[in-house]
Amino acid sequence: MATIRDVAKLADVSTATVSRVINRNGYVNAETKRRVTEAIEQLNYVPNDVARSLFKGRSKMIALFVPDITNPFFPELARAVEDVANQRDYTFVLCNTDNDPVKESAYLNALQQKSADGFVIVSSSISEEQLEEINVPMVAVDRITGRSISSVTVNNYSGSRQAVQHLKSIGCKRIAHISGPEHTDNAVLRLRGYLDEVMYEDWFNSNYIAVGEYNFDTAREAAIELLRDCPEVDGVFAGNDLMGAGVLNAAAALGRRVPDDLSVIGFDGISIGKTLTPTLTTMVQPIYEIGAKAADMVITQIENGAPAITSEELPVQLMERQSSRRKE
Amino acid sequence: MATIRDVAKLADVSTATVSRVINRNGYVNAETKRRVTEAIEQLNYVPNDVARSLFKGRSKMIALFVPDITNPFFPELARAVEDVANQRDYTFVLCNTDNDPVKESAYLNALQQKSADGFVIVSSSISEEQLEEINVPMVAVDRITGRSISSVTVNNYSGSRQAVQHLKSIGCKRIAHISGPEHTDNAVLRLRGYLDEVMYEDWFNSNYIAVGEYNFDTAREAAIELLRDCPEVDGVFAGNDLMGAGVLNAAAALGRRVPDDLSVIGFDGISIGKTLTPTLTTMVQPIYEIGAKAADMVITQIENGAPAITSEELPVQLMERQSSRRKE
DNA sequence: TTGTACGCGTTATCAA
DNA sequence: TTGATAACGCGTACAA
């Protein structure tokens, strides 16, 4: 690999001049510029990013922290962050944290050692103190971890109410909810939305609420138990699509017909919902936009240093599919 | 951030000594060592990775190239590579190539500029010439792109035969195949396996072969057409699970009952198969192991410089689920 | 056993 | 308009 010195020698100028040509700053004579460009061409020279990073203290690298990329909600988010990073000439690092604070800190430290320029994080566990220590641009996504950090989320509360309203509107009379884990703030918000829709209904009953871990298996089990104990339930709002899939599977196992006997709605709009039989009605989050927006915010913050803390809230949208249908 | 010089000053030694303590090489007096360690502790010193990289020409960074992380086959692979990278103290970079050779080269160049140490790639399009140019450890996964690169794959051909044999063994008399895209070598191998199982059956007919793009939608359409034209088909081997899901959906749309009327088997063993109704019988690939093995090979190659080209072939395994059942 | 001094490849400052 | 040179932070000959 050719270095800037090789180029300088070949073009018979100093490295400073070459640098000026490369970075288009400072004056440089048209003729010398030509010679330099030619030498660069000839030697196939490309500046070494590591040396640049060392000098500048910046690496043109951003990282995304997700609990587990294996969870189908995250790949699309990751894709968005990577695309934006790429467009703006940043390298994209992916970190699976398993929601483990120890891993989070380890990654944070390791990446700061590499002069990572910014972070997009999905986390419920990063503490305010940690946030203070980090003085690198950072934006939270999907879940807000505190007031001292910028964020991009959706309106979980009103989205949740819309979901329940949809079930009501198609004639469901007894609506249950499989909620996500209690330590996750979007699960809490969705639960609250559900409650505010049904709490004052005379049929409401706290047995209509079950808790899952935002995954298929726990939801399936919870749904089997719930539907067995409360056979009168004719609508289920699952806290996310993965759990919606679990509910569908539970219903099939119990011989409950969806949507005739039972309507089901999920939340997220991940593509798995379209592959299920019946396909899953859901509240669609603009996952890609969320990731793109977040990445954009971090990079803009890196480059322009806008330290203001901003919170974006994007809309969710009802997507009616086969798992819910108006009752006769 | 403290530098090695700060530590040296505080411990009243030279930077060389500090370096020796950090990297445990060269002699250093027990007492001086204590002083140094103490200073390091006190200043919270951590060596700067960028400076290290510049000096060594190595970055402790490996990258994974996948066509699109949004395809559910890849997250688990990515997870494996990241886990291994992490364990062995490497940073993990994810690149979506969209199977675009231009993007691939761009990433390759960009990462070499950052002194990336190795690559795990899923690609059908990297040319032999490109491979020659890269003199950084690299291993191909899932698809082999040439003879001049190490690889980790599964036995697609025999796995495919096993899949068809399974359908035969449960009594299917007319077996169709939805094959993957022709330019992907694993699709070709799976097709060949299918052919070698059915070609000499008297019922065999080339209309029993359709081509999809390894995704849900194309497979669904192909299956609808195929099942309509050839209603006698009672078994379908889909080239991958995503297409298996498409077949299931097509069957439901046509009122064909699975597994009573029609048995379906997929390939890959991605987790979506368990969420479908009915759940999808499939040939399970050890996806995580593949990724882990590949990552391990690259890193070992980086550290020990074993330039021998090796090809690992891992086994696939039949997983019987609800979509296939013995005919009465 | 320890320290000096240089190089890794850039960029930016200052002087010419 | 250009060049010499000092950083950036680290590791390693080589000398002591």
XYZ file of C-alpha atoms (C1' of nucleotides) in Angstrom:
688
model
C 0.000 0.000 0.000
C 1.334 3.333 -1.018
C 1.659 6.068 1.607
C 1.339 9.779 1.301
C 5.114 9.970 1.209
C 5.334 7.762 -1.841
C 2.937 10.059 -3.588
C 4.840 13.124 -2.492
C 8.079 11.708 -3.784
C 6.642 10.722 -7.128
C 4.949 14.080 -7.630
C 8.047 15.817 -6.358
C 6.227 17.820 -3.708
C 5.927 17.653 0.064
C 3.435 15.490 1.939
C 1.747 18.660 3.051
C 0.848 19.490 -0.506
C -0.470 16.036 -1.159
C -2.587 16.332 1.942
C -3.927 19.630 0.729
C -4.898 18.125 -2.578
C -6.617 15.216 -0.926
C -8.554 17.293 1.530
C -9.175 20.210 -0.823
C -8.111 22.833 1.660
C -5.396 25.444 1.383
C -4.120 26.852 -1.862
C -2.447 24.667 -4.396
C -1.289 25.517 -7.872
C -3.284 23.967 -10.676
C -0.236 22.408 -12.233
C 1.088 20.870 -9.009
C -2.364 19.639 -8.273
C -2.398 17.845 -11.580
C 0.942 16.214 -10.841
C -0.252 15.076 -7.448
C -3.527 13.684 -8.719
C -1.639 11.808 -11.347
C 0.757 10.325 -8.828
C -2.160 9.298 -6.653
C -3.770 7.620 -9.603
C -0.599 5.913 -10.631
C 0.201 4.529 -7.205
C -3.366 3.680 -6.458
C -3.023 5.615 -3.285
C -5.775 5.788 -0.682
C -5.311 7.545 2.631
C -4.994 5.269 5.615
C -8.026 5.613 7.833
C -6.280 4.437 10.950
C -3.674 7.155 10.775
C -6.411 9.653 10.173
C -8.317 8.383 13.150
C -5.286 8.626 15.357
C -4.718 12.185 14.431
C -8.300 13.306 14.560
C -9.515 11.241 17.450
C -12.432 10.223 15.263
C -12.949 6.968 13.472
C -15.980 7.402 11.235
C -17.564 4.466 12.957
C -20.911 4.165 14.673
C -22.283 1.244 16.613
C -25.745 -0.129 17.176
C -26.565 -1.899 20.420
C -29.461 -4.335 20.235
C -30.511 -6.967 22.756
C -30.338 -9.768 20.189
C -30.252 -9.526 16.416
C -31.904 -12.927 16.323
C -35.136 -11.285 17.413
C -36.853 -10.440 14.107
C -37.654 -6.909 15.161
C -34.033 -5.866 15.031
C -32.657 -6.831 11.641
C -34.690 -4.199 9.869
C -33.566 -1.605 12.376
C -29.980 -2.692 11.889
C -30.383 -2.543 8.174
C -31.574 1.031 8.378
C -28.739 2.140 10.604
C -26.220 0.449 8.377
C -27.642 1.993 5.232
C -27.482 5.492 6.632
C -24.038 4.926 8.095
C -22.891 3.692 4.759
C -24.368 6.599 2.834
C -22.643 9.037 5.099
C -19.404 7.148 4.889
C -19.368 5.597 8.314
C -18.536 2.045 9.278
C -21.245 0.116 11.065
C -20.578 -2.013 14.112
C -23.231 -4.310 15.524
C -23.329 -5.315 19.176
C -25.655 -7.808 20.800
C -26.040 -6.934 24.435
C -28.484 -9.611 25.610
C -29.826 -6.841 27.821
C -26.827 -7.398 30.002
C -25.467 -4.204 31.560
C -22.066 -5.801 31.919
C -21.875 -6.520 28.228
C -23.120 -3.049 27.455
C -20.354 -1.403 29.426
C -17.771 -3.722 27.992
C -18.815 -2.822 24.481
C -18.983 0.841 25.305
C -15.445 0.821 26.628
C -14.029 -1.309 23.872
C -15.529 0.934 21.242
C -14.419 4.122 22.861
C -10.919 2.689 22.743
C -11.390 2.485 19.036
C -12.619 6.068 18.888
C -16.133 5.106 17.858
C -17.932 8.326 17.067
C -21.485 7.578 18.106
C -24.015 5.047 19.298
C -27.569 4.071 18.577
C -28.826 1.961 21.439
C -31.801 -0.189 22.287
C -31.551 -0.700 25.991
C -33.598 -0.710 29.117
C -30.685 -0.908 31.427
C -28.194 1.827 30.736
C -28.108 4.050 33.771
C -28.177 7.807 33.879
C -24.709 7.832 35.387
C -23.294 5.862 32.523
C -24.894 8.272 30.122
C -23.165 11.124 31.858
C -19.773 9.478 31.536
C -20.087 8.969 27.841
C -19.518 12.161 25.998
C -20.047 10.755 22.578
C -23.242 11.305 20.599
C -25.801 8.698 21.431
C -29.455 8.170 20.697
C -31.869 5.719 22.220
C -34.337 3.842 20.090
C -37.470 1.817 20.722
C -37.132 2.300 24.446
C -36.198 5.441 26.244
C -33.695 4.916 28.946
C -33.798 8.281 30.566
C -34.363 11.944 30.100
C -30.769 12.816 29.401
C -30.579 11.194 26.015
C -32.103 11.846 22.614
C -34.531 9.241 21.382
C -36.634 7.952 18.534
C -39.711 5.959 19.454
C -43.303 5.381 18.451
C -46.394 6.281 20.337
C -46.806 3.011 22.136
C -49.609 4.227 24.308
C -51.935 5.536 21.645
C -50.958 2.744 19.271
C -52.024 0.304 21.897
C -55.362 2.055 22.355
C -55.890 1.946 18.605
C -55.260 -1.775 18.627
C -57.889 -2.365 21.276
C -60.284 -0.006 19.570
C -59.908 -2.026 16.420
C -60.901 -5.186 18.237
C -63.861 -3.389 19.749
C -64.885 -1.978 16.407
C -65.110 -5.405 14.827
C -67.343 -6.562 17.624
C -65.113 -8.191 20.208
C -66.776 -8.269 23.611
C -64.068 -9.723 25.819
C -60.578 -8.534 25.046
C -57.458 -9.944 26.643
C -53.883 -8.714 26.523
C -50.609 -10.589 26.511
C -48.209 -8.010 27.772
C -44.446 -7.782 27.364
C -41.922 -7.942 30.195
C -42.576 -5.435 32.942
C -39.107 -3.920 32.938
C -39.437 -2.797 29.338
C -40.963 0.610 29.108
C -42.764 0.072 25.818
C -44.474 -2.975 27.306
C -45.656 -0.857 30.195
C -46.976 1.813 27.863
C -48.825 -0.711 25.748
C -50.339 -2.269 28.834
C -51.452 1.130 30.012
C -53.064 1.825 26.661
C -54.949 -1.436 26.877
C -56.061 -0.737 30.425
C -57.286 2.733 29.617
C -59.448 1.207 26.901
C -60.969 -1.625 28.895
C -60.663 -0.792 32.556
C -64.136 0.651 32.855
C -65.887 -1.940 30.767
C -68.183 -3.971 32.959
C -66.761 -7.201 31.638
C -63.215 -6.298 32.487
C -61.336 -8.637 34.693
C -57.676 -8.756 35.616
C -57.452 -12.375 34.533
C -57.551 -11.019 31.034
C -53.971 -9.895 31.374
C -51.082 -12.303 30.977
C -47.402 -11.593 30.763
C -44.966 -12.947 28.211
C -41.346 -12.307 27.358
C -41.980 -10.770 23.941
C -41.260 -14.144 22.363
C -43.218 -16.952 20.759
C -42.981 -19.670 23.377
C -43.919 -17.704 26.466
C -46.844 -16.126 24.668
C -48.050 -19.450 23.386
C -48.106 -20.887 26.875
C -49.662 -17.831 28.411
C -52.333 -17.794 25.727
C -53.169 -21.453 26.157
C -53.696 -20.955 29.843
C -55.625 -17.758 29.375
C -57.918 -19.104 26.682
C -58.552 -22.199 28.707
C -59.403 -20.308 31.868
C -61.416 -17.652 30.098
C -63.102 -19.285 27.101
C -65.331 -16.254 26.716
C -62.412 -14.182 25.418
C -63.038 -13.309 21.777
C -60.191 -10.929 21.114
C -56.526 -10.857 22.038
C -54.162 -7.957 21.787
C -50.624 -9.324 21.858
C -47.867 -6.973 22.991
C -45.836 -7.720 19.882
C -46.047 -9.789 16.708
C -43.913 -12.626 17.953
C -46.363 -13.070 20.790
C -49.191 -12.669 18.299
C -47.773 -15.669 16.463
C -47.750 -17.533 19.761
C -51.403 -16.693 20.337
C -52.320 -17.886 16.852
C -50.528 -21.117 17.493
C -52.218 -21.537 20.876
C -55.591 -20.919 19.313
C -54.956 -23.579 16.698
C -53.850 -26.020 19.378
C -57.061 -25.395 21.317
C -59.198 -25.674 18.239
C -60.257 -22.047 18.429
C -60.890 -20.685 14.947
C -59.270 -17.405 14.032
C -60.807 -15.024 13.153
C -64.263 -16.575 13.458
C -64.075 -17.466 17.144
C -61.264 -15.232 18.115
C -59.602 -12.152 16.686
C -55.930 -11.480 17.244
C -53.884 -8.353 16.786
C -50.171 -7.864 17.300
C -47.794 -4.920 17.414
C -44.636 -4.118 15.391
C -45.357 -5.086 11.828
C -42.440 -7.449 11.395
C -42.530 -9.450 8.205
C -43.193 -12.738 9.933
C -46.787 -11.593 10.360
C -47.402 -11.909 6.640
C -46.188 -15.501 6.547
C -48.503 -16.810 9.240
C -51.770 -18.581 8.594
C -53.955 -16.670 9.094
C -51.864 -13.581 8.448
C -51.591 -11.373 11.490
C -53.374 -8.063 11.951
C -50.994 -5.660 13.620
C -50.005 -2.128 14.506
C -47.150 -1.412 12.138
C -44.165 0.514 13.392
C -42.045 2.305 10.795
C -39.038 0.270 11.879
C -36.765 1.263 9.041
C -37.574 4.940 9.469
C -36.881 4.707 13.165
C -33.443 3.298 12.557
C -32.688 5.691 9.734
C -33.820 8.681 11.752
C -31.742 7.621 14.739
C -28.640 7.042 12.664
C -29.133 10.365 10.998
C -29.434 12.093 14.334
C -26.234 10.583 15.712
C -24.213 11.373 12.636
C -25.531 14.886 12.415
C -24.689 15.311 16.047
C -21.204 13.950 15.430
C -20.575 16.328 12.582
C -22.359 19.444 13.708
C -22.192 18.867 17.410
C -25.787 19.713 18.201
C -25.980 18.767 21.828
C -29.670 19.498 22.258
C -31.651 16.538 23.479
C -34.507 15.819 21.132
C -37.201 13.176 21.191
C -38.863 12.059 18.010
C -42.069 10.104 18.150
C -43.191 8.365 14.980
C -46.702 7.098 14.259
C -47.863 3.499 14.209
C -50.504 2.335 11.798
C -53.175 -0.320 11.815
C -52.664 -3.098 9.280
C -55.718 -5.311 8.973
C -55.019 -8.859 7.929
C -56.762 -12.199 8.257
C -56.499 -12.675 12.002
C -59.192 -10.131 12.789
C -62.563 -9.758 11.155
C -65.895 -8.119 11.900
C -68.177 -10.428 13.848
C -71.588 -11.115 12.341
C -8.069 10.025 28.559
C -4.703 9.213 29.985
C -1.877 8.231 27.674
C 1.045 5.940 28.198
C 3.181 9.006 28.880
C 0.983 10.101 31.752
C 1.420 6.712 33.307
C 5.165 6.759 32.751
C 5.464 10.131 34.381
C 3.382 9.171 37.381
C 5.262 5.913 37.913
C 8.527 7.670 37.239
C 9.640 5.299 34.521
C 9.885 5.432 30.754
C 7.038 4.697 28.392
C 8.948 1.634 27.257
C 8.682 0.150 30.701
C 4.999 0.855 30.889
C 4.549 -0.800 27.541
C 6.460 -3.805 28.772
C 4.226 -4.116 31.774
C 1.093 -3.859 29.689
C 2.173 -6.365 27.118
C 4.003 -8.646 29.568
C 7.116 -8.910 27.482
C 10.706 -8.101 28.325
C 12.089 -8.065 31.806
C 10.764 -5.722 34.419
C 11.571 -5.493 38.092
C 8.818 -6.586 40.427
C 8.875 -3.332 42.310
C 8.748 -1.119 39.197
C 6.011 -3.286 37.870
C 4.014 -2.628 41.008
C 4.480 1.112 40.658
C 3.413 0.999 37.047
C 0.352 -1.102 37.699
C -0.614 1.261 40.422
C -0.249 4.281 38.188
C -2.318 2.577 35.525
C -4.996 1.875 38.066
C -4.917 5.361 39.417
C -5.178 7.064 36.060
C -7.654 4.578 34.746
C -5.400 4.109 31.824
C -6.360 1.963 28.850
C -4.197 1.701 25.766
C -5.533 3.441 22.725
C -6.547 0.888 20.134
C -6.193 3.247 17.216
C -2.566 3.962 17.961
C -1.992 0.266 18.372
C -3.631 -0.433 15.060
C -1.542 2.146 13.319
C 1.631 0.678 14.685
C 0.735 -2.928 14.069
C -1.221 -2.575 10.892
C -3.898 -4.674 12.535
C -7.169 -3.521 13.983
C -8.696 -6.490 15.799
C -11.748 -6.096 13.648
C -13.488 -8.649 11.458
C -16.381 -8.113 9.115
C -19.256 -10.267 7.969
C -20.716 -9.772 4.508
C -24.290 -10.942 4.082
C -26.692 -10.243 1.238
C -29.337 -8.818 3.570
C -29.607 -9.165 7.325
C -33.356 -8.775 6.935
C -33.476 -12.297 5.528
C -34.114 -14.448 8.614
C -31.393 -16.911 7.740
C -28.664 -14.419 8.468
C -29.253 -12.995 11.927
C -28.327 -16.253 13.591
C -25.204 -16.471 11.484
C -24.343 -12.903 12.377
C -24.950 -13.616 16.006
C -22.505 -16.501 15.922
C -19.798 -14.515 14.217
C -20.249 -11.666 16.632
C -20.112 -13.932 19.665
C -16.876 -15.531 18.578
C -15.372 -12.208 17.579
C -16.299 -10.854 20.957
C -14.867 -13.796 22.867
C -11.605 -13.453 21.055
C -11.563 -9.730 21.558
C -12.378 -8.600 18.064
C -14.818 -5.941 16.952
C -17.580 -7.060 14.655
C -18.608 -5.139 11.570
C -21.728 -6.057 9.618
C -22.106 -5.324 5.916
C -25.200 -5.835 3.794
C -24.126 -6.344 0.229
C -27.469 -6.915 -1.485
C -25.507 -9.330 -3.639
C -24.141 -6.319 -5.417
C -20.519 -6.754 -6.517
C -20.067 -3.000 -6.518
C -21.105 -2.747 -2.896
C -18.920 -5.690 -2.037
C -15.827 -4.073 -3.468
C -16.647 -0.784 -1.868
C -16.919 -2.410 1.526
C -13.800 -4.425 0.978
C -11.805 -1.343 0.163
C -13.253 0.775 2.920
C -12.512 -1.876 5.478
C -9.023 -2.514 4.288
C -8.428 1.181 4.774
C -9.357 0.608 8.359
C -6.993 -2.334 8.614
C -9.771 -4.876 9.065
C -8.098 -8.157 9.841
C -10.426 -10.667 8.262
C -13.684 -11.373 6.515
C -16.451 -13.918 6.645
C -18.466 -13.651 3.487
C -21.702 -14.952 2.074
C -21.490 -14.173 -1.580
C -22.090 -15.667 -4.958
C -20.444 -12.931 -6.846
C -16.937 -12.307 -5.608
C -14.589 -13.173 -8.409
C -11.431 -15.208 -8.248
C -9.421 -12.173 -9.237
C -10.764 -10.160 -6.368
C -9.862 -12.962 -4.026
C -6.320 -12.874 -5.269
C -6.022 -9.173 -4.613
C -7.128 -9.468 -1.041
C -4.398 -10.821 1.112
C -6.362 -10.780 4.302
C -7.814 -13.943 5.841
C -11.228 -14.650 4.460
C -13.655 -17.520 4.624
C -16.750 -18.146 2.595
C -19.908 -19.398 4.192
C -23.146 -20.935 2.972
C -22.044 -20.608 -0.616
C -18.638 -21.329 -1.996
C -17.417 -18.738 -4.380
C -14.393 -20.463 -5.714
C -11.647 -22.914 -5.044
C -9.157 -20.397 -3.792
C -10.915 -19.626 -0.529
C -11.630 -21.537 2.659
C -15.247 -22.310 3.313
C -17.827 -23.628 5.740
C -20.966 -25.104 4.245
C -23.428 -27.930 4.698
C -23.986 -30.877 2.453
C -26.722 -29.370 0.376
C -26.820 -32.213 -2.069
C -27.250 -35.069 0.370
C -29.474 -32.944 2.623
C -31.715 -32.395 -0.334
C -31.861 -36.095 -1.098
C -32.746 -36.767 2.527
C -35.576 -34.288 2.301
C -37.042 -36.000 -0.728
C -36.505 -39.410 0.823
C -38.474 -38.255 3.832
C -41.408 -37.315 1.645
C -41.196 -40.647 -0.113
C -40.977 -42.512 3.162
C -44.220 -41.037 4.434
C -45.943 -42.106 1.268
C -45.828 -39.150 -1.093
C -46.274 -40.279 -4.687
C -45.829 -37.063 -6.620
C -43.127 -34.763 -5.290
C -42.508 -31.249 -6.556
C -39.649 -28.875 -5.862
C -39.552 -25.116 -5.545
C -35.971 -24.340 -6.256
C -33.902 -21.294 -5.320
C -32.355 -18.867 -7.786
C -30.178 -20.536 -10.380
C -27.144 -18.396 -9.784
C -26.834 -19.523 -6.183
C -24.761 -22.623 -5.889
C -26.600 -24.117 -2.938
C -29.856 -23.859 -4.896
C -28.254 -25.745 -7.745
C -27.003 -28.449 -5.395
C -30.388 -28.842 -3.778
C -32.055 -29.082 -7.148
C -29.576 -31.721 -8.202
C -30.264 -33.714 -5.059
C -33.975 -33.561 -5.776
C -33.449 -34.618 -9.376
C -31.251 -37.548 -8.469
C -34.029 -38.782 -6.199
C -36.941 -38.422 -8.615
C -35.558 -38.337 -12.107
C -36.049 -42.031 -12.764
C -39.446 -42.322 -11.125
C -42.033 -43.046 -13.761
C -44.227 -40.227 -12.526
C -41.534 -37.619 -12.805
C -42.262 -34.631 -14.926
C -40.355 -31.431 -15.345
C -43.460 -29.401 -14.546
C -42.856 -30.448 -10.985
C -40.014 -27.974 -10.754
C -40.628 -24.294 -10.152
C -38.173 -21.552 -9.386
C -38.432 -18.952 -6.629
C -36.157 -16.298 -5.246
C -35.651 -17.897 -1.832
C -38.348 -15.635 -0.453
C -41.963 -15.936 0.641
C -43.772 -14.109 -2.130
C -42.150 -15.698 -5.152
C -42.573 -19.149 -3.645
C -46.195 -18.525 -2.822
C -46.957 -17.553 -6.393
C -44.931 -20.378 -7.864
C -46.666 -22.859 -5.575
C -50.121 -21.619 -6.415
C -49.464 -22.052 -10.078
C -47.802 -25.405 -9.632
C -50.504 -26.836 -7.398
C -53.165 -25.619 -9.724
C -51.565 -27.105 -12.821
C -50.578 -30.322 -11.116
C -53.253 -31.108 -8.520
C -51.897 -34.632 -8.178
C -48.818 -33.343 -6.348
C -48.902 -34.583 -2.762
C -45.498 -33.481 -1.544
C -43.451 -30.329 -1.959
C -39.806 -29.854 -1.161
C -39.144 -26.141 -0.859
C -35.574 -24.947 -1.411
C -35.604 -23.074 1.873
C -37.910 -22.406 4.817
C -39.038 -19.007 3.658
C -40.281 -20.626 0.488
C -41.745 -23.431 2.586
C -43.809 -20.808 4.355
C -44.922 -19.558 0.962
C -46.003 -23.035 -0.042
C -47.958 -23.452 3.184
C -49.702 -20.198 2.530
C -50.455 -21.148 -1.071
C -51.864 -24.463 0.072
C -54.169 -22.712 2.521
C -55.293 -20.290 -0.152
C -56.141 -23.202 -2.458
C -57.903 -25.121 0.269
C -55.341 -27.909 0.218
C -55.009 -29.411 3.678
C -51.502 -29.815 5.067
C -50.393 -32.447 5.937
C -53.440 -34.541 5.018
C -53.594 -33.634 1.342
C -50.134 -32.353 0.920
C -46.868 -32.660 2.811
C -44.344 -29.862 2.801
C -40.690 -29.790 3.777
C -38.312 -26.865 3.824
C -34.601 -26.384 4.261
C -32.572 -24.285 6.755
C -34.266 -24.667 10.116
C -34.801 -20.989 10.742
C -36.993 -20.254 13.721
C -39.881 -18.948 11.675
C -40.689 -22.581 10.853
C -41.798 -23.204 14.406
C -44.213 -20.302 14.389
C -46.139 -21.358 11.316
C -49.418 -23.238 11.372
C -48.835 -26.045 10.731
C -45.250 -25.966 11.892
C -42.823 -26.673 9.078
C -40.863 -29.880 8.654
C -37.383 -29.014 7.513
C -33.762 -29.957 7.051
C -32.030 -28.099 9.845
C -28.704 -26.481 9.167
C -26.467 -25.834 12.171
C -26.494 -22.134 11.362
C -24.885 -20.951 14.558
C -22.130 -23.539 14.311
C -21.453 -22.557 10.753
C -20.956 -18.949 11.728
C -18.950 -19.809 14.797
C -16.727 -22.177 12.882
C -16.132 -19.643 10.145
C -15.317 -16.862 12.585
C -13.003 -19.163 14.416
C -11.218 -20.067 11.222
C -10.661 -16.463 10.197
C -9.372 -15.417 13.563
C -7.113 -18.403 13.878
C -5.817 -17.626 10.447
C -5.252 -14.018 11.447
C -3.330 -14.975 14.526
C -1.460 -18.033 13.401
C -1.321 -17.289 9.735
C -2.355 -20.705 8.494
C -2.720 -20.063 4.801
C -3.927 -23.561 3.902
C -7.299 -23.561 2.213
C -9.706 -25.779 4.090
C -13.321 -26.647 3.448
C -15.571 -27.716 6.281
C -18.836 -29.398 5.521
C -21.327 -29.669 8.354
C -24.306 -32.035 8.490
C -27.951 -31.118 8.107
C -30.624 -32.934 10.015
C -34.233 -33.801 9.416
C -36.672 -32.111 11.766
C -40.156 -33.552 11.474
C -42.951 -31.178 12.331
C -46.613 -30.854 11.501
C -46.373 -30.105 7.803
C -45.475 -33.657 6.869
C -47.117 -36.853 8.053
C -47.324 -40.490 6.993
C -50.188 -41.088 4.610
C -52.696 -43.741 5.636
C 16.587 -4.333 34.090
C 15.606 0.214 32.082
C 15.577 4.328 28.901
C 16.141 6.758 24.292
C 14.562 7.449 20.072
C 12.294 6.307 15.998
C 8.465 4.908 13.012
C 3.501 3.709 11.937
C 0.604 7.507 8.113
C -1.937 11.599 8.628
C -3.014 16.432 9.329
C -2.219 21.147 10.805
C 0.674 24.954 12.063
C 4.004 28.021 10.966
C 7.474 29.967 8.255
C 9.232 30.841 3.879
C 1.693 28.757 -3.110
C 4.688 25.451 -0.853
C 7.653 22.841 2.623
C 9.496 21.361 7.202
C 7.980 19.625 11.230
C 5.440 18.629 15.295
C 1.892 16.214 16.956
C -1.700 11.842 17.526
C -0.362 7.272 21.136
C 1.857 3.252 20.893
C 5.580 -0.591 20.478
C 10.301 -1.967 19.771
C 15.256 -1.879 18.360
C 19.180 -0.675 20.445
C 22.004 1.210 23.794
C 23.049 1.679 28.423
